[in-house]
Amino acid sequence: MSLLNSEANRVLTRGGEKCEKLEFTEEQEALVVKSWNSMKKNAAELGLKFFLKIFEIAPSAQKLFSFLRESSVPLHQNPKLKPHAMSVFVMTCESAVQLRKAGKVTVRESTLKKLGAVHFKYGVVDEHFEVTKYALLETIKDAVPEMWSVEMKNAWGEAYDHLVSAIKTEMKPTSENP
């Protein structure tokens, strides 16, 4: 099922306003929390693996990052990639951990608006989010193979879909990005 179809199935209307139905169970939360607790001590290394996996699947995605476009340094040695990759990985995982407790994606609103604007500005499309989801799931599977299961894959996939939905809601031109 594509991300768009799963989003369409998750969006409800209340009083003419779109709102998201949270489909994140206690069991899913437990799987995400347990695996994240095991991974967080290696967040920098896992974040880099996550991004290298993205670029392995979709090499053209490197062009979306200004600090990679002009660089002649190998990806794994780029001084700006590792901190960026770690911050994205940590934000993604922390938002997954908080999802059920908060009942929504808990990235700060200003951060969410910035993420939406940046993703819009650089022309991020559904396929980019799909590649990123696949890379995230593969990274987690490799990081916690003893815990990995279909249920865990579904839990992380559901959490990621909620984050993407929140980012897409903010993907619009801003005064800075006409």
mmCIF file of C-alpha atoms in Angstrom:
data_model
loop_
_atom_site.group_PDB
_atom_site.id
_atom_site.type_symbol
_atom_site.label_atom_id
_atom_site.label_comp_id
_atom_site.label_asym_id
_atom_site.label_seq_id
_atom_site.Cartn_x
_atom_site.Cartn_y
_atom_site.Cartn_z
ATOM 1 C CA MET A 1 0.000 0.000 0.000
ATOM 2 C CA SER A 2 1.421 3.374 -0.873
ATOM 3 C CA LEU A 3 1.865 6.098 1.683
ATOM 4 C CA LEU A 4 -0.869 8.134 0.019
ATOM 5 C CA ASN A 5 -3.404 5.319 0.337
ATOM 6 C CA SER A 6 -2.534 4.713 3.968
ATOM 7 C CA GLU A 7 -2.871 8.451 4.633
ATOM 8 C CA ALA A 8 -6.253 8.559 2.932
ATOM 9 C CA ASN A 9 -7.443 5.722 5.153
ATOM 10 C CA ARG A 10 -6.237 7.525 8.276
ATOM 11 C CA VAL A 11 -7.676 10.996 7.701
ATOM 12 C CA LEU A 12 -11.107 11.752 9.124
ATOM 13 C CA THR A 13 -13.298 14.794 8.862
ATOM 14 C CA ARG A 14 -14.724 16.512 11.913
ATOM 15 C CA GLY A 15 -16.788 19.630 11.361
ATOM 16 C CA GLY A 16 -15.360 20.023 7.855
ATOM 17 C CA GLU A 17 -11.833 19.996 9.287
ATOM 18 C CA LYS A 18 -9.291 17.267 8.609
ATOM 19 C CA CYS A 19 -7.983 15.509 11.664
ATOM 20 C CA GLU A 20 -5.836 12.474 12.037
ATOM 21 C CA LYS A 21 -7.100 9.312 13.657
ATOM 22 C CA LEU A 22 -4.310 7.956 15.808
ATOM 23 C CA GLU A 23 -3.888 4.253 15.141
ATOM 24 C CA PHE A 24 -0.895 3.620 17.371
ATOM 25 C CA THR A 25 -1.543 0.897 19.908
ATOM 26 C CA GLU A 26 -0.013 0.257 23.310
ATOM 27 C CA GLU A 27 1.750 -2.795 21.848
ATOM 28 C CA GLN A 28 3.213 -0.721 19.021
ATOM 29 C CA GLU A 29 4.367 1.892 21.492
ATOM 30 C CA ALA A 30 6.075 -0.769 23.615
ATOM 31 C CA LEU A 31 7.941 -2.155 20.578
ATOM 32 C CA VAL A 32 9.105 1.300 19.494
ATOM 33 C CA VAL A 33 10.172 2.333 23.013
ATOM 34 C CA LYS A 34 12.056 -0.912 23.653
ATOM 35 C CA SER A 35 13.945 -0.775 20.363
ATOM 36 C CA TRP A 36 14.705 2.963 20.650
ATOM 37 C CA ASN A 37 16.068 2.453 24.186
ATOM 38 C CA SER A 38 18.433 -0.130 22.716
ATOM 39 C CA MET A 39 19.457 2.066 19.753
ATOM 40 C CA LYS A 40 19.817 5.549 21.259
ATOM 41 C CA LYS A 41 23.349 5.024 22.588
ATOM 42 C CA ASN A 42 24.442 4.483 18.948
ATOM 43 C CA ALA A 43 22.289 7.253 17.447
ATOM 44 C CA ALA A 44 25.165 8.994 15.642
ATOM 45 C CA GLU A 45 26.375 5.800 13.960
ATOM 46 C CA LEU A 46 22.821 4.641 13.163
ATOM 47 C CA GLY A 47 21.862 8.048 11.794
ATOM 48 C CA LEU A 48 24.800 7.911 9.398
ATOM 49 C CA LYS A 49 23.896 4.339 8.347
ATOM 50 C CA PHE A 50 20.317 5.518 7.802
ATOM 51 C CA PHE A 51 21.398 8.309 5.454
ATOM 52 C CA LEU A 52 23.965 6.159 3.651
ATOM 53 C CA LYS A 53 21.159 3.636 3.044
ATOM 54 C CA ILE A 54 18.980 6.425 1.589
ATOM 55 C CA PHE A 55 21.797 7.469 -0.764
ATOM 56 C CA GLU A 56 22.496 3.851 -1.692
ATOM 57 C CA ILE A 57 18.853 3.380 -2.735
ATOM 58 C CA ALA A 58 18.470 6.821 -4.320
ATOM 59 C CA PRO A 59 21.859 8.414 -5.122
ATOM 60 C CA SER A 60 20.120 11.450 -6.639
ATOM 61 C CA ALA A 61 18.798 12.323 -3.153
ATOM 62 C CA GLN A 62 22.255 13.726 -2.360
ATOM 63 C CA LYS A 63 21.359 16.727 -4.545
ATOM 64 C CA LEU A 64 18.674 17.678 -2.012
ATOM 65 C CA PHE A 65 21.359 18.557 0.545
ATOM 66 C CA SER A 66 23.304 21.761 -0.057
ATOM 67 C CA PHE A 67 26.251 20.567 2.055
ATOM 68 C CA LEU A 68 26.627 17.473 -0.183
ATOM 69 C CA ARG A 69 26.149 19.088 -3.614
ATOM 70 C CA GLU A 70 29.502 20.869 -3.694
ATOM 71 C CA SER A 71 31.430 18.330 -1.616
ATOM 72 C CA SER A 72 34.166 16.112 -3.027
ATOM 73 C CA VAL A 73 34.557 14.293 0.292
ATOM 74 C CA PRO A 74 33.224 10.707 0.443
ATOM 75 C CA LEU A 75 29.762 10.653 2.039
ATOM 76 C CA HIS A 76 30.780 8.760 5.161
ATOM 77 C CA GLN A 77 33.552 11.335 5.788
ATOM 78 C CA ASN A 78 31.494 14.459 5.154
ATOM 79 C CA PRO A 79 31.749 16.502 8.372
ATOM 80 C CA LYS A 80 28.203 17.878 8.048
ATOM 81 C CA LEU A 81 26.422 14.631 7.164
ATOM 82 C CA LYS A 82 26.905 12.750 10.438
ATOM 83 C CA PRO A 83 25.474 15.482 12.730
ATOM 84 C CA HIS A 84 22.608 16.128 10.320
ATOM 85 C CA ALA A 85 21.861 12.411 9.990
ATOM 86 C CA MET A 86 21.951 11.939 13.745
ATOM 87 C CA SER A 87 19.568 14.839 14.385
ATOM 88 C CA VAL A 88 17.088 13.522 11.804
ATOM 89 C CA PHE A 89 17.329 9.966 13.149
ATOM 90 C CA VAL A 90 16.898 11.083 16.770
ATOM 91 C CA MET A 91 13.985 13.405 15.920
ATOM 92 C CA THR A 92 12.268 10.607 13.984
ATOM 93 C CA CYS A 93 12.744 8.081 16.766
ATOM 94 C CA GLU A 94 11.831 10.463 19.592
ATOM 95 C CA SER A 95 8.655 11.490 17.750
ATOM 96 C CA ALA A 96 7.773 7.776 17.408
ATOM 97 C CA VAL A 97 8.330 7.158 21.126
ATOM 98 C CA GLN A 98 6.078 10.084 22.104
ATOM 99 C CA LEU A 99 3.341 9.385 19.550
ATOM 100 C CA ARG A 100 0.892 7.418 21.682
ATOM 101 C CA LYS A 101 1.550 9.323 24.898
ATOM 102 C CA ALA A 102 1.006 12.684 23.216
ATOM 103 C CA GLY A 103 -1.649 11.454 20.788
ATOM 104 C CA LYS A 104 0.139 13.245 17.953
ATOM 105 C CA VAL A 105 3.551 13.971 16.485
ATOM 106 C CA THR A 106 5.458 15.935 19.138
ATOM 107 C CA VAL A 107 8.059 17.774 17.092
ATOM 108 C CA ARG A 108 7.953 21.462 18.071
ATOM 109 C CA GLU A 109 5.564 23.398 15.844
ATOM 110 C CA SER A 110 8.323 25.786 14.713
ATOM 111 C CA THR A 111 10.500 22.799 13.797
ATOM 112 C CA LEU A 112 7.605 21.185 11.944
ATOM 113 C CA LYS A 113 6.938 24.384 9.988
ATOM 114 C CA LYS A 114 10.646 24.628 9.119
ATOM 115 C CA LEU A 115 10.754 20.960 8.069
ATOM 116 C CA GLY A 116 7.701 21.479 5.883
ATOM 117 C CA ALA A 117 9.133 24.623 4.281
ATOM 118 C CA VAL A 118 12.530 23.013 3.607
ATOM 119 C CA HIS A 119 10.978 19.848 2.178
ATOM 120 C CA PHE A 120 8.727 22.006 -0.031
ATOM 121 C CA LYS A 121 11.601 24.254 -1.163
ATOM 122 C CA TYR A 122 13.745 21.309 -2.259
ATOM 123 C CA GLY A 123 10.902 19.527 -4.028
ATOM 124 C CA VAL A 124 10.626 16.498 -1.768
ATOM 125 C CA VAL A 125 7.940 14.168 -3.134
ATOM 126 C CA ASP A 126 6.161 11.018 -1.959
ATOM 127 C CA GLU A 127 8.846 8.748 -3.428
ATOM 128 C CA HIS A 128 11.485 10.452 -1.280
ATOM 129 C CA PHE A 129 9.433 9.753 1.833
ATOM 130 C CA GLU A 130 8.970 6.118 0.746
ATOM 131 C CA VAL A 131 12.725 5.634 0.246
ATOM 132 C CA THR A 132 13.383 7.235 3.620
ATOM 133 C CA LYS A 133 10.838 4.966 5.295
ATOM 134 C CA TYR A 134 12.426 1.877 3.761
ATOM 135 C CA ALA A 135 15.915 3.059 4.818
ATOM 136 C CA LEU A 136 14.681 3.781 8.347
ATOM 137 C CA LEU A 137 13.110 0.339 8.717
ATOM 138 C CA GLU A 138 16.229 -1.377 7.341
ATOM 139 C CA THR A 139 18.449 0.616 9.703
ATOM 140 C CA ILE A 140 16.326 -0.343 12.708
ATOM 141 C CA LYS A 141 16.158 -3.981 11.598
ATOM 142 C CA ASP A 142 19.974 -4.083 11.350
ATOM 143 C CA ALA A 143 20.375 -2.288 14.688
ATOM 144 C CA VAL A 144 18.108 -4.589 16.728
ATOM 145 C CA PRO A 145 17.910 -7.887 14.805
ATOM 146 C CA GLU A 146 17.064 -9.872 17.949
ATOM 147 C CA MET A 147 13.959 -7.708 18.499
ATOM 148 C CA TRP A 148 12.887 -7.305 14.877
ATOM 149 C CA SER A 149 9.480 -8.681 13.888
ATOM 150 C CA VAL A 150 6.614 -7.898 11.531
ATOM 151 C CA GLU A 151 4.889 -6.182 14.450
ATOM 152 C CA MET A 152 7.908 -3.976 15.114
ATOM 153 C CA LYS A 153 8.199 -3.129 11.425
ATOM 154 C CA ASN A 154 4.527 -2.130 11.379
ATOM 155 C CA ALA A 155 4.887 -0.067 14.570
ATOM 156 C CA TRP A 156 7.836 1.924 13.244
ATOM 157 C CA GLY A 157 6.147 2.267 9.849
ATOM 158 C CA GLU A 158 2.991 3.634 11.447
ATOM 159 C CA ALA A 159 4.963 6.107 13.567
ATOM 160 C CA TYR A 160 6.936 7.256 10.521
ATOM 161 C CA ASP A 161 3.730 7.715 8.512
ATOM 162 C CA HIS A 162 2.381 10.028 11.228
ATOM 163 C CA LEU A 163 5.550 12.132 11.156
ATOM 164 C CA VAL A 164 5.444 12.370 7.357
ATOM 165 C CA SER A 165 1.798 13.376 7.458
ATOM 166 C CA ALA A 166 2.641 16.166 9.910
ATOM 167 C CA ILE A 167 5.534 17.363 7.705
ATOM 168 C CA LYS A 168 3.384 17.249 4.556
ATOM 169 C CA THR A 169 0.754 19.400 6.265
ATOM 170 C CA GLU A 170 3.427 22.104 6.563
ATOM 171 C CA MET A 171 4.802 21.689 3.012
ATOM 172 C CA LYS A 172 3.752 24.952 1.464
ATOM 173 C CA PRO A 173 5.452 28.113 0.298
ATOM 174 C CA THR A 174 6.409 30.551 3.017
ATOM 175 C CA SER A 175 7.354 34.203 2.793
ATOM 176 C CA GLU A 176 10.981 33.022 2.754
ATOM 177 C CA ASN A 177 10.288 30.416 0.039
ATOM 178 C CA PRO A 178 7.994 32.019 -2.548
#
